[in-house]
Amino acid sequence: MVTQHGDVGAKRSKRVRRNTQGLIDKAGGHFAAARLEGLMAVYARPLAGRAVAISTGKDEERRVVDFVRCAYLGLDNHPDIVRGAIEAVERYGTLHWSCARTRLNFGLIGDLEGSLSDLFSARVIAYTTVLAANMGALPILASGHLTNGKKPVMVFDKLAHASLAFHKGTIGEETEVVTIAHNDLEALETICRGQRPVAYICDGIYSMGGGAPIADLLSLQQRYGLFLYIDDAHGISIFGRNGEGYARSQIPGELGERTIVAASLGKGFGASGGLIMLGTQRQEDLFRNFAVAHAFSASPNVAAIGAALASASLHRTPELHRRQAALQDRLRQFDGLCETSHAQSRLPIRMVTIGDELAAIGAAHAILDCGFYLSAVFFPTVQRGRAGLRICPTAGHEPENIENLCRALAAIVPTDEAAKENLTPAPPAGHRRKSQ
């Protein structure tokens, strides 16, 4: 059963069903408008730095500086990582084996998982995507095999990424699923006081900005045995001595039996694929035998594995720390020039809230005309009436890229409504928000 739990004292009895029909009906017009303005389904090729050449017609291109990609450390076109992909394909003489991982594996993927396990102090399994990792992990967690044979109440943060929330229906056939308000620690603690085990499913860094209060969640884990499943796709590589990420860098020692971290091998890591970090041999055995993406699908291809191995090697060099520092420099520069509700955050995503969906699409188009590609975001990515622009500064951007973008924003977009109204989209780690 899938339920909502927006009030600490609310009954957990309201059944919530997917409504894809309604979602398409409500959002379809805005998707069509964004495509018409050249803001979605864009085709391009990479240029130097963060620039791309967007296809505008037959044999015609337009150079723009991209602030859409989540390559926070600027590694997605790093020559060593590209070379790692090429050399792996040349060495193996193939790209892909059409075989489930329970049968036959490239030797290279064993090397990759061993390297990542050492790097992140966990038992790492690699997947083709983070979506595939989550798809395999959440049903196993719901089964009770990770919580001493008792099926847990699966509690989702309301803003958990679609690659997590999509599976509510499937795991709702296995156990109770509850959705609580964003970062609502009081509601979570109330559920933890019940008789059943509880698993909390959240992002480490949320795709529209803000982060999970990891320290408070660990405190609840210590008091109640709370199981934590954290998708840290946006936090990997940009935090931690070894780039272990926003979540893992705040978890001391071993992960143990009550924490799983999923992450991306793209984004900050700069390669391709997904992973999960596990704490025990028993968990690893369960996932290698029963995770659907492991038992019934193939591994990342050889190029992706080679690229990830090269990135893992780079993570062991001082270049990682230089790029982490460069990212923070770019964020500080942006915050000094452009007011947003996430200003002064060390997390890498900035949102300029406009409100009206068509106004946000129009603003993104006008900024594209200035030579900058931003994400126009609207329902269902954000609430209706809270549309805006998502901006991803990276270590790969030049200071003049940031300066020129902020000048264009100031000329085209009114003051960020979220900042002007002093709205708080996500409390910082360690902050308790009262139930809504």
Short mmCIF file of C-alpha atoms in Angstrom, two decimals:
data_model
loop_
_atom_site.label_atom_id
_atom_site.label_comp_id
_atom_site.label_asym_id
_atom_site.label_seq_id
_atom_site.Cartn_x
_atom_site.Cartn_y
_atom_site.Cartn_z
CA MET A 1 0.00 0.00 0.00
CA VAL A 2 1.25 3.47 -0.93
CA THR A 3 0.24 6.25 1.45
CA GLN A 4 0.87 9.92 2.15
CA HIS A 5 1.99 11.13 5.58
CA GLY A 6 2.18 14.90 5.46
CA ASP A 7 1.05 15.30 9.09
CA VAL A 8 2.73 13.63 12.08
CA GLY A 9 -0.64 12.60 13.45
CA ALA A 10 -2.21 11.68 10.13
CA LYS A 11 -3.60 8.24 9.48
CA ARG A 12 -1.50 6.24 7.05
CA SER A 13 -4.45 4.84 5.17
CA LYS A 14 -4.92 6.95 2.04
CA ARG A 15 -4.05 4.88 -1.01
CA VAL A 16 -2.16 6.82 -3.65
CA ARG A 17 -2.10 5.62 -7.24
CA ARG A 18 0.03 6.68 -10.17
CA ASN A 19 -1.73 9.10 -12.50
CA THR A 20 0.39 9.18 -15.63
CA GLN A 21 -2.61 10.24 -17.69
CA GLY A 22 -3.18 13.30 -15.52
CA LEU A 23 0.51 14.16 -15.46
CA ILE A 24 0.72 14.15 -19.26
CA ASP A 25 -2.49 16.15 -19.57
CA LYS A 26 -1.21 18.83 -17.18
CA ALA A 27 2.39 19.05 -18.39
CA GLY A 28 2.17 18.17 -22.08
CA GLY A 29 1.60 21.73 -23.29
CA HIS A 30 4.64 23.07 -21.49
CA PHE A 31 6.86 20.28 -22.83
CA ALA A 32 5.64 21.13 -26.33
CA ALA A 33 6.35 24.83 -25.78
CA ALA A 34 9.86 24.11 -24.52
CA ARG A 35 10.62 21.93 -27.53
CA LEU A 36 9.25 24.59 -29.88
CA GLU A 37 11.63 27.13 -28.32
CA GLY A 38 14.61 24.82 -28.85
CA LEU A 39 15.06 24.07 -25.15
CA MET A 40 14.34 20.32 -25.02
CA ALA A 41 15.48 17.34 -27.09
CA VAL A 42 18.48 19.40 -28.18
CA TYR A 43 21.18 17.74 -30.30
CA ALA A 44 24.75 18.99 -30.03
CA ARG A 45 28.42 18.07 -30.14
CA PRO A 46 31.06 19.01 -27.56
CA LEU A 47 33.49 21.84 -28.06
CA ALA A 48 36.29 23.03 -25.78
CA GLY A 49 35.50 23.56 -22.11
CA ARG A 50 31.78 23.80 -21.38
CA ALA A 51 30.81 24.94 -24.88
CA VAL A 52 28.69 22.85 -27.23
CA ALA A 53 27.65 23.25 -30.85
CA ILE A 54 23.86 22.92 -31.09
CA SER A 55 22.40 21.68 -34.35
CA THR A 56 20.03 24.34 -35.72
CA GLY A 57 19.30 22.83 -39.11
CA LYS A 58 20.92 21.00 -41.97
CA ASP A 59 24.68 21.55 -41.68
CA GLU A 60 24.09 24.51 -39.35
CA GLU A 61 25.32 24.84 -35.77
CA ARG A 62 25.30 27.39 -33.00
CA ARG A 63 27.91 27.67 -30.24
CA VAL A 64 26.57 28.10 -26.71
CA VAL A 65 28.00 27.67 -23.22
CA ASP A 66 26.21 24.84 -21.47
CA PHE A 67 24.97 25.10 -17.87
CA VAL A 68 22.70 22.03 -18.15
CA ARG A 69 25.11 19.11 -17.80
CA CYS A 70 25.76 17.90 -14.26
CA ALA A 71 29.47 17.30 -14.89
CA TYR A 72 30.29 19.30 -11.78
CA LEU A 73 34.05 18.72 -11.91
CA GLY A 74 34.29 19.13 -15.68
CA LEU A 75 35.52 15.56 -16.12
CA ASP A 76 33.15 14.39 -18.85
CA ASN A 77 35.57 15.48 -21.58
CA HIS A 78 38.80 14.91 -19.65
CA PRO A 79 41.38 13.44 -22.07
CA ASP A 80 42.50 10.71 -19.65
CA ILE A 81 38.92 9.49 -19.20
CA VAL A 82 38.22 9.55 -22.95
CA ARG A 83 41.50 7.70 -23.53
CA GLY A 84 40.53 5.11 -20.92
CA ALA A 85 37.36 4.34 -22.87
CA ILE A 86 39.21 4.01 -26.17
CA GLU A 87 41.99 1.83 -24.77
CA ALA A 88 39.52 -0.52 -23.07
CA VAL A 89 37.64 -1.12 -26.33
CA GLU A 90 40.90 -1.65 -28.23
CA ARG A 91 42.15 -4.07 -25.57
CA TYR A 92 38.97 -6.16 -25.46
CA GLY A 93 38.01 -5.87 -29.13
CA THR A 94 34.33 -5.59 -28.31
CA LEU A 95 31.90 -3.14 -26.79
CA HIS A 96 29.12 -5.22 -25.25
CA TRP A 97 28.26 -8.78 -24.24
CA SER A 98 24.58 -9.68 -24.39
CA CYS A 99 24.62 -11.68 -21.18
CA ALA A 100 23.28 -11.24 -17.66
CA ARG A 101 25.89 -10.54 -15.02
CA THR A 102 24.93 -13.72 -13.16
CA ARG A 103 26.44 -15.63 -16.13
CA LEU A 104 29.41 -13.90 -17.73
CA ASN A 105 31.27 -10.70 -16.92
CA PHE A 106 34.05 -8.68 -18.47
CA GLY A 107 37.20 -9.02 -16.39
CA LEU A 108 37.47 -5.24 -16.49
CA ILE A 109 34.29 -4.76 -14.49
CA GLY A 110 35.75 -6.82 -11.68
CA ASP A 111 38.74 -4.48 -11.75
CA LEU A 112 36.43 -1.46 -11.66
CA GLU A 113 34.33 -2.71 -8.76
CA GLY A 114 37.47 -3.57 -6.81
CA SER A 115 38.94 -0.13 -7.45
CA LEU A 116 35.72 1.66 -6.43
CA SER A 117 35.31 -0.50 -3.34
CA ASP A 118 38.77 0.51 -2.19
CA LEU A 119 38.20 4.16 -3.11
CA PHE A 120 34.87 4.50 -1.28
CA SER A 121 35.45 2.05 1.61
CA ALA A 122 32.40 -0.04 0.68
CA ARG A 123 31.37 -3.08 -1.34
CA VAL A 124 30.59 -1.56 -4.74
CA ILE A 125 28.52 -3.04 -7.55
CA ALA A 126 28.42 -1.16 -10.87
CA TYR A 127 25.33 -0.79 -13.06
CA THR A 128 24.49 0.73 -16.43
CA THR A 129 22.63 3.63 -14.74
CA VAL A 130 21.62 4.83 -11.28
CA LEU A 131 18.03 4.06 -12.30
CA ALA A 132 19.01 0.42 -12.82
CA ALA A 133 20.77 0.36 -9.44
CA ASN A 134 17.68 1.71 -7.68
CA MET A 135 15.38 -0.63 -9.58
CA GLY A 136 17.31 -3.62 -8.29
CA ALA A 137 17.89 -2.38 -4.76
CA LEU A 138 14.51 -1.12 -3.57
CA PRO A 139 12.53 -4.38 -3.97
CA ILE A 140 15.23 -6.27 -2.07
CA LEU A 141 15.08 -3.70 0.71
CA ALA A 142 11.27 -3.92 0.77
CA SER A 143 11.43 -7.72 1.04
CA GLY A 144 12.74 -7.61 4.61
CA HIS A 145 15.92 -9.53 3.80
CA LEU A 146 17.99 -6.53 4.87
CA THR A 147 15.96 -5.87 8.04
CA ASN A 148 16.13 -9.18 9.91
CA GLY A 149 13.28 -10.79 8.00
CA LYS A 150 10.70 -8.10 8.83
CA LYS A 151 9.42 -6.07 5.91
CA PRO A 152 10.09 -2.39 6.61
CA VAL A 153 7.82 0.59 6.16
CA MET A 154 9.39 2.27 3.13
CA VAL A 155 9.33 6.03 3.78
CA PHE A 156 10.05 8.29 0.80
CA ASP A 157 10.99 11.94 0.98
CA LYS A 158 8.43 13.87 -1.07
CA LEU A 159 11.20 15.29 -3.26
CA ALA A 160 13.00 11.98 -3.83
CA HIS A 161 14.17 11.76 -7.43
CA ALA A 162 11.92 10.18 -10.05
CA SER A 163 14.36 7.27 -10.37
CA LEU A 164 13.44 6.42 -6.76
CA ALA A 165 9.79 7.46 -6.63
CA PHE A 166 8.91 5.55 -9.80
CA HIS A 167 9.26 2.27 -7.90
CA LYS A 168 6.69 3.05 -5.20
CA GLY A 169 4.02 1.03 -6.96
CA THR A 170 6.21 -2.04 -7.30
CA ILE A 171 7.43 -2.07 -3.72
CA GLY A 172 3.93 -1.15 -2.53
CA GLU A 173 2.95 -4.68 -3.58
CA GLU A 174 5.55 -5.97 -1.11
CA THR A 175 5.17 -3.68 1.91
CA GLU A 176 3.75 -0.36 3.10
CA VAL A 177 5.04 2.75 1.33
CA VAL A 178 4.71 6.19 2.93
CA THR A 179 5.62 9.62 1.53
CA ILE A 180 6.48 12.41 3.97
CA ALA A 181 7.18 16.12 3.52
CA HIS A 182 10.66 17.11 2.40
CA ASN A 183 13.30 16.61 5.12
CA ASP A 184 10.51 16.17 7.70
CA LEU A 185 12.50 14.58 10.51
CA GLU A 186 9.67 14.77 13.03
CA ALA A 187 7.33 12.78 10.79
CA LEU A 188 10.11 10.27 10.15
CA GLU A 189 10.83 9.89 13.86
CA THR A 190 7.14 9.34 14.59
CA ILE A 191 7.08 6.45 12.13
CA CYS A 192 10.33 5.08 13.60
CA ARG A 193 8.65 4.83 17.01
CA GLY A 194 6.30 2.17 15.66
CA GLN A 195 6.75 -1.58 15.93
CA ARG A 196 8.07 -2.23 12.42
CA PRO A 197 11.48 -1.56 10.89
CA VAL A 198 11.64 1.64 8.84
CA ALA A 199 13.65 2.40 5.70
CA TYR A 200 14.03 6.01 4.56
CA ILE A 201 14.59 6.66 0.86
CA CYS A 202 15.99 10.05 -0.10
CA ASP A 203 18.47 11.92 -2.25
CA GLY A 204 21.80 13.03 -0.86
CA ILE A 205 21.74 16.22 -2.94
CA TYR A 206 18.38 16.98 -4.51
CA SER A 207 18.22 17.65 -8.25
CA MET A 208 16.62 21.07 -7.75
CA GLY A 209 19.03 22.02 -4.95
CA GLY A 210 19.43 21.40 -1.24
CA GLY A 211 20.55 18.29 0.59
CA ALA A 212 19.49 15.63 3.06
CA PRO A 213 20.30 16.25 6.76
CA ILE A 214 22.72 13.32 6.95
CA ALA A 215 23.84 13.90 10.55
CA ASP A 216 20.25 13.94 11.82
CA LEU A 217 19.41 10.83 9.82
CA LEU A 218 22.37 9.01 11.33
CA SER A 219 21.13 10.05 14.77
CA LEU A 220 17.72 8.51 14.03
CA GLN A 221 19.49 5.41 12.76
CA GLN A 222 21.41 5.10 16.02
CA ARG A 223 18.28 5.54 18.14
CA TYR A 224 15.79 3.46 16.18
CA GLY A 225 17.74 1.24 13.78
CA LEU A 226 16.50 3.27 10.80
CA PHE A 227 17.64 1.88 7.44
CA LEU A 228 18.97 4.60 5.12
CA TYR A 229 18.87 4.34 1.33
CA ILE A 230 20.48 7.47 -0.10
CA ASP A 231 20.73 8.26 -3.81
CA ASP A 232 23.78 10.53 -3.97
CA ALA A 233 24.01 10.81 -7.74
CA HIS A 234 24.59 14.58 -7.54
CA GLY A 235 27.04 14.37 -4.63
CA ILE A 236 29.58 11.84 -5.87
CA SER A 237 33.14 13.07 -6.48
CA ILE A 238 32.50 16.69 -5.45
CA PHE A 239 32.86 15.95 -1.72
CA GLY A 240 35.23 13.75 0.26
CA ARG A 241 38.95 13.07 0.31
CA ASN A 242 38.51 10.34 -2.30
CA GLY A 243 35.42 11.83 -3.92
CA GLU A 244 33.16 9.45 -2.00
CA GLY A 245 30.37 12.02 -2.11
CA TYR A 246 28.09 14.18 -0.01
CA ALA A 247 26.53 11.26 1.89
CA ARG A 248 29.42 8.79 2.23
CA SER A 249 31.84 11.49 3.38
CA GLN A 250 29.56 12.18 6.37
CA ILE A 251 29.26 8.53 7.40
CA PRO A 252 32.25 7.55 9.57
CA GLY A 253 33.85 4.14 9.26
CA GLU A 254 32.08 1.26 7.53
CA LEU A 255 28.59 1.54 6.09
CA GLY A 256 27.42 -1.43 8.16
CA GLU A 257 24.12 -3.26 7.80
CA ARG A 258 21.74 -0.27 7.79
CA THR A 259 23.01 2.07 5.07
CA ILE A 260 23.15 1.82 1.29
CA VAL A 261 24.36 4.65 -0.94
CA ALA A 262 23.60 4.75 -4.65
CA ALA A 263 25.61 7.06 -6.90
CA SER A 264 26.43 7.96 -10.47
CA LEU A 265 29.49 7.13 -12.53
CA GLY A 266 28.52 10.11 -14.70
CA LYS A 267 27.87 13.58 -13.28
CA GLY A 268 30.77 14.53 -10.99
CA PHE A 269 32.57 11.24 -11.66
CA GLY A 270 32.81 12.01 -15.37
CA ALA A 271 32.32 8.56 -16.92
CA SER A 272 29.06 6.61 -17.43
CA GLY A 273 26.93 4.28 -15.31
CA GLY A 274 25.71 3.88 -11.76
CA LEU A 275 26.73 2.08 -8.58
CA ILE A 276 25.63 1.06 -5.14
CA MET A 277 27.80 1.05 -2.03
CA LEU A 278 27.01 -1.80 0.37
CA GLY A 279 28.26 -2.57 3.85
CA THR A 280 28.28 -6.37 4.16
CA GLN A 281 29.13 -9.51 2.23
CA ARG A 282 25.60 -10.84 2.73
CA GLN A 283 24.13 -7.73 1.12
CA GLU A 284 26.50 -8.06 -1.81
CA ASP A 285 25.54 -11.72 -2.32
CA LEU A 286 21.83 -10.84 -2.29
CA PHE A 287 22.28 -8.07 -4.82
CA ARG A 288 24.46 -10.11 -7.15
CA ASN A 289 21.89 -12.92 -7.18
CA PHE A 290 18.54 -11.12 -7.03
CA ALA A 291 18.82 -7.46 -8.11
CA VAL A 292 16.85 -7.45 -11.35
CA ALA A 293 19.33 -5.28 -13.25
CA HIS A 294 22.13 -7.67 -12.24
CA ALA A 295 20.33 -10.96 -12.81
CA PHE A 296 18.44 -10.05 -15.98
CA SER A 297 20.50 -7.37 -17.71
CA ALA A 298 24.01 -6.78 -18.95
CA SER A 299 26.87 -4.82 -17.43
CA PRO A 300 28.05 -1.36 -18.45
CA ASN A 301 29.78 -1.57 -21.81
CA VAL A 302 33.55 -1.79 -22.18
CA ALA A 303 33.98 1.89 -23.07
CA ALA A 304 32.06 2.95 -19.96
CA ILE A 305 34.11 0.60 -17.78
CA GLY A 306 37.39 1.87 -19.22
CA ALA A 307 36.34 5.47 -18.69
CA ALA A 308 35.31 4.76 -15.10
CA LEU A 309 38.62 3.03 -14.36
CA ALA A 310 40.47 6.09 -15.66
CA SER A 311 38.33 8.38 -13.51
CA ALA A 312 38.95 6.20 -10.46
CA SER A 313 42.67 6.60 -11.07
CA LEU A 314 42.27 10.37 -11.35
CA HIS A 315 40.37 10.37 -8.05
CA ARG A 316 43.57 9.17 -6.40
CA THR A 317 45.54 12.22 -7.55
CA PRO A 318 45.71 15.86 -6.35
CA GLU A 319 43.75 16.86 -9.46
CA LEU A 320 40.53 15.75 -7.74
CA HIS A 321 41.04 18.24 -4.92
CA ARG A 322 41.97 21.02 -7.33
CA ARG A 323 38.74 20.47 -9.24
CA GLN A 324 36.67 20.27 -6.05
CA ALA A 325 38.15 23.62 -5.01
CA ALA A 326 37.55 25.11 -8.47
CA LEU A 327 33.87 24.13 -8.26
CA GLN A 328 33.51 25.95 -4.96
CA ASP A 329 35.24 29.00 -6.47
CA ARG A 330 32.72 29.07 -9.34
CA LEU A 331 29.78 28.70 -6.95
CA ARG A 332 31.03 31.59 -4.81
CA GLN A 333 31.49 33.71 -7.92
CA PHE A 334 27.96 32.92 -9.13
CA ASP A 335 26.46 33.68 -5.72
CA GLY A 336 28.24 37.02 -5.61
CA LEU A 337 26.64 38.03 -8.90
CA CYS A 338 23.22 36.38 -8.87
CA GLU A 339 20.76 36.16 -5.98
CA THR A 340 19.05 32.77 -5.54
CA SER A 341 17.53 30.85 -2.66
CA HIS A 342 20.53 28.48 -2.62
CA ALA A 343 23.16 31.22 -2.37
CA GLN A 344 26.22 30.38 -0.25
CA SER A 345 25.49 26.66 -0.36
CA ARG A 346 28.41 24.34 -1.11
CA LEU A 347 26.00 22.15 -3.08
CA PRO A 348 26.31 22.57 -6.85
CA ILE A 349 22.80 23.43 -8.12
CA ARG A 350 21.23 26.88 -8.36
CA MET A 351 17.56 27.58 -9.05
CA VAL A 352 16.19 30.90 -10.30
CA THR A 353 12.48 30.72 -9.55
CA ILE A 354 10.20 32.59 -11.96
CA GLY A 355 6.78 31.10 -11.21
CA ASP A 356 4.79 30.97 -14.43
CA GLU A 357 5.72 28.05 -16.68
CA LEU A 358 5.55 29.91 -19.99
CA ALA A 359 7.49 32.83 -18.52
CA ALA A 360 10.26 30.45 -17.44
CA ILE A 361 10.36 28.90 -20.92
CA GLY A 362 10.50 32.36 -22.48
CA ALA A 363 13.33 33.42 -20.18
CA ALA A 364 15.35 30.30 -21.00
CA HIS A 365 14.86 30.98 -24.72
CA ALA A 366 16.00 34.59 -24.33
CA ILE A 367 19.10 33.46 -22.44
CA LEU A 368 19.79 30.88 -25.14
CA ASP A 369 19.80 33.78 -27.61
CA CYS A 370 22.55 35.30 -25.42
CA GLY A 371 24.64 32.15 -25.86
CA PHE A 372 23.85 30.18 -22.68
CA TYR A 373 21.88 26.95 -22.43
CA LEU A 374 20.00 26.52 -19.13
CA SER A 375 17.31 24.05 -18.02
CA ALA A 376 13.79 25.46 -17.98
CA VAL A 377 12.13 23.41 -15.22
CA PHE A 378 8.41 23.11 -14.61
CA PHE A 379 5.81 20.59 -13.46
CA PRO A 380 6.27 17.68 -12.78
CA THR A 381 9.93 18.46 -12.00
CA VAL A 382 8.77 21.23 -9.66
CA GLN A 383 5.36 22.21 -8.32
CA ARG A 384 2.99 24.01 -10.67
CA GLY A 385 3.47 27.74 -10.40
CA ARG A 386 7.09 27.32 -9.24
CA ALA A 387 8.77 27.04 -12.65
CA GLY A 388 12.21 28.46 -13.15
CA LEU A 389 15.74 27.98 -14.42
CA ARG A 390 18.15 25.36 -13.13
CA ILE A 391 21.80 26.31 -13.42
CA CYS A 392 24.76 23.97 -12.90
CA PRO A 393 28.05 25.85 -12.50
CA THR A 394 31.03 23.51 -12.81
CA ALA A 395 34.76 23.46 -12.29
CA GLY A 396 35.04 23.44 -16.09
CA HIS A 397 33.46 26.86 -16.56
CA GLU A 398 35.72 29.84 -17.01
CA PRO A 399 35.14 32.85 -14.72
CA GLU A 400 33.98 34.90 -17.72
CA ASN A 401 31.34 32.23 -18.46
CA ILE A 402 29.84 32.82 -15.01
CA GLU A 403 30.13 36.61 -15.28
CA ASN A 404 28.49 36.79 -18.71
CA LEU A 405 25.69 34.40 -17.72
CA CYS A 406 24.86 36.44 -14.63
CA ARG A 407 24.80 39.61 -16.72
CA ALA A 408 22.28 37.97 -19.08
CA LEU A 409 20.19 36.74 -16.15
CA ALA A 410 20.06 40.22 -14.64
CA ALA A 411 18.88 41.69 -17.92
CA ILE A 412 16.23 39.07 -18.67
CA VAL A 413 14.96 37.53 -15.44
CA PRO A 414 13.32 39.37 -12.54
CA THR A 415 14.75 38.91 -9.04
CA ASP A 416 14.49 35.25 -8.05
CA GLU A 417 11.08 34.97 -6.42
CA ALA A 418 12.26 32.30 -3.98
CA ALA A 419 15.05 34.56 -2.72
CA LYS A 420 12.88 37.69 -2.73
CA GLU A 421 10.17 36.00 -0.65
CA ASN A 422 12.79 34.42 1.64
CA LEU A 423 11.40 30.97 0.90
CA THR A 424 13.51 28.02 2.04
CA PRO A 425 13.34 25.17 -0.50
CA ALA A 426 15.46 22.78 1.56
CA PRO A 427 16.84 23.14 5.09
CA PRO A 428 20.57 22.57 5.51
CA ALA A 429 21.92 19.41 7.07
CA GLY A 430 21.26 19.38 10.78
CA HIS A 431 18.12 21.54 10.58
CA ARG A 432 14.78 20.16 11.79
CA ARG A 433 11.71 21.30 9.92
CA LYS A 434 8.35 21.07 11.63
CA SER A 435 5.74 18.85 10.03
CA GLN A 436 3.52 20.44 7.46
#
